[in-house]
Amino acid sequence: MVDLKYIGHSAFEFKTKDKSILVDPFVSHNEKYDYNKSNIVDIFVTHGHADHLGEAVEIAKAKKAVITAIPEVAAYCTSKKCKTRPVGLGSWINYDWGRAIFLPAYHSSSLPDGSYGGVAASILFDIEGVRIFHAGDTCLTPDFKTYKEIYRPNIALLPIGGNYTMDVEHAVVAADWLGAKTVIPMHYNTFPEIQADLNRFAQLMQVNNTNCAILNPAEIKQD
Ligand code: NI
Ligand code: MN
């Protein structure tokens, strides 16, 4: 069974019995999170923006973990002496814990040094049979209807903060289109321009008969 921890912003740790996977590891803003306590083997980055790339380079080096990302983002990490796996959109990539596929996100991508980051991505994970869709930064897109049909995600991690991504109202539609039974909001309240009304999101989600799990990063407990 995969254990999902919300680190904050768009950062998550997916923990299997003996391995951990980090997604968009902007972990520095959560002082309670200590990556040294986890056996991190793989790091996924949806796009090059600093709030998603986060501390990927530092963690990958410390944990000898591999960064999987779009080629431009991977090349940047390689230049920083990290092990990487460059991938494009649209193909299952296999790992010993399962598989993942990079899908389009409607957003931009640049690296901390200003260089072009290639396309932005959403990532769908299949970990021990549980399908988790991490939307990255994106707007609402009818692609989600196709993902419901093809991938049948169980859990959807959706940005709700607006301004750079979809907002509460669009995320509610996204949840419906994706058909995931559990939806976890992300990418809100970290910065002044992405404030979101969580109660409103939860209320609107109830109408859809979806389990809206609002995870509080402050409550992270690590064993
Ligand atoms: Ni971004
Ligand atoms: Mn972002």
PDB file of N, CA and C and ligand atoms in Angstrom, residues 9-10 47 49 51-52 107 137 164-165 187, ligand 2:
ATOM      1  N   HIS A   9       2.877  23.035  -0.688  1.00  0.00           N
ATOM      2  CA  HIS A   9       2.861  23.571  -2.053  1.00  0.00           C
ATOM      3  C   HIS A   9       2.481  22.465  -3.042  1.00  0.00           C
ATOM      4  N   SER A  10       3.391  22.022  -3.938  1.00  0.00           N
ATOM      5  CA  SER A  10       3.050  20.894  -4.817  1.00  0.00           C
ATOM      6  C   SER A  10       3.927  19.679  -4.520  1.00  0.00           C
ATOM      7  N   HIS A  47       8.079  20.557 -13.844  1.00  0.00           N
ATOM      8  CA  HIS A  47       8.648  21.611 -14.705  1.00  0.00           C
ATOM      9  C   HIS A  47       9.707  22.365 -13.924  1.00  0.00           C
ATOM     10  N   HIS A  49      10.248  25.498 -12.855  1.00  0.00           N
ATOM     11  CA  HIS A  49      10.068  26.629 -11.937  1.00  0.00           C
ATOM     12  C   HIS A  49      10.537  26.260 -10.529  1.00  0.00           C
ATOM     13  N   ASP A  51       9.537  26.720  -7.592  1.00  0.00           N
ATOM     14  CA  ASP A  51       8.612  26.163  -6.593  1.00  0.00           C
ATOM     15  C   ASP A  51       8.255  24.709  -6.878  1.00  0.00           C
ATOM     16  N   HIS A  52       8.855  24.134  -7.950  1.00  0.00           N
ATOM     17  CA  HIS A  52       8.625  22.716  -8.292  1.00  0.00           C
ATOM     18  C   HIS A  52       9.947  21.950  -8.331  1.00  0.00           C
ATOM     19  N   HIS A 107       1.185  25.333 -19.290  1.00  0.00           N
ATOM     20  CA  HIS A 107       1.948  26.181 -18.394  1.00  0.00           C
ATOM     21  C   HIS A 107       3.275  26.468 -19.094  1.00  0.00           C
ATOM     22  N   ASP A 137       1.503  22.295 -12.633  1.00  0.00           N
ATOM     23  CA  ASP A 137       0.837  23.585 -12.819  1.00  0.00           C
ATOM     24  C   ASP A 137       0.123  23.515 -14.165  1.00  0.00           C
ATOM     25  N   TYR A 164      -1.610  31.415 -11.479  1.00  0.00           N
ATOM     26  CA  TYR A 164      -0.686  30.707 -12.381  1.00  0.00           C
ATOM     27  C   TYR A 164      -1.287  29.398 -12.899  1.00  0.00           C
ATOM     28  N   THR A 165      -2.315  28.936 -12.232  1.00  0.00           N
ATOM     29  CA  THR A 165      -2.894  27.619 -12.531  1.00  0.00           C
ATOM     30  C   THR A 165      -4.413  27.721 -12.455  1.00  0.00           C
ATOM     31  N   HIS A 187      -0.820  23.649  -4.275  1.00  0.00           N
ATOM     32  CA  HIS A 187      -0.464  24.905  -4.943  1.00  0.00           C
ATOM     33  C   HIS A 187      -1.394  26.048  -4.557  1.00  0.00           C
TER      34      HIS A 187
HETATM   35 MN    MN B   2       4.086  26.658  -9.535  1.00  0.00          MN
END
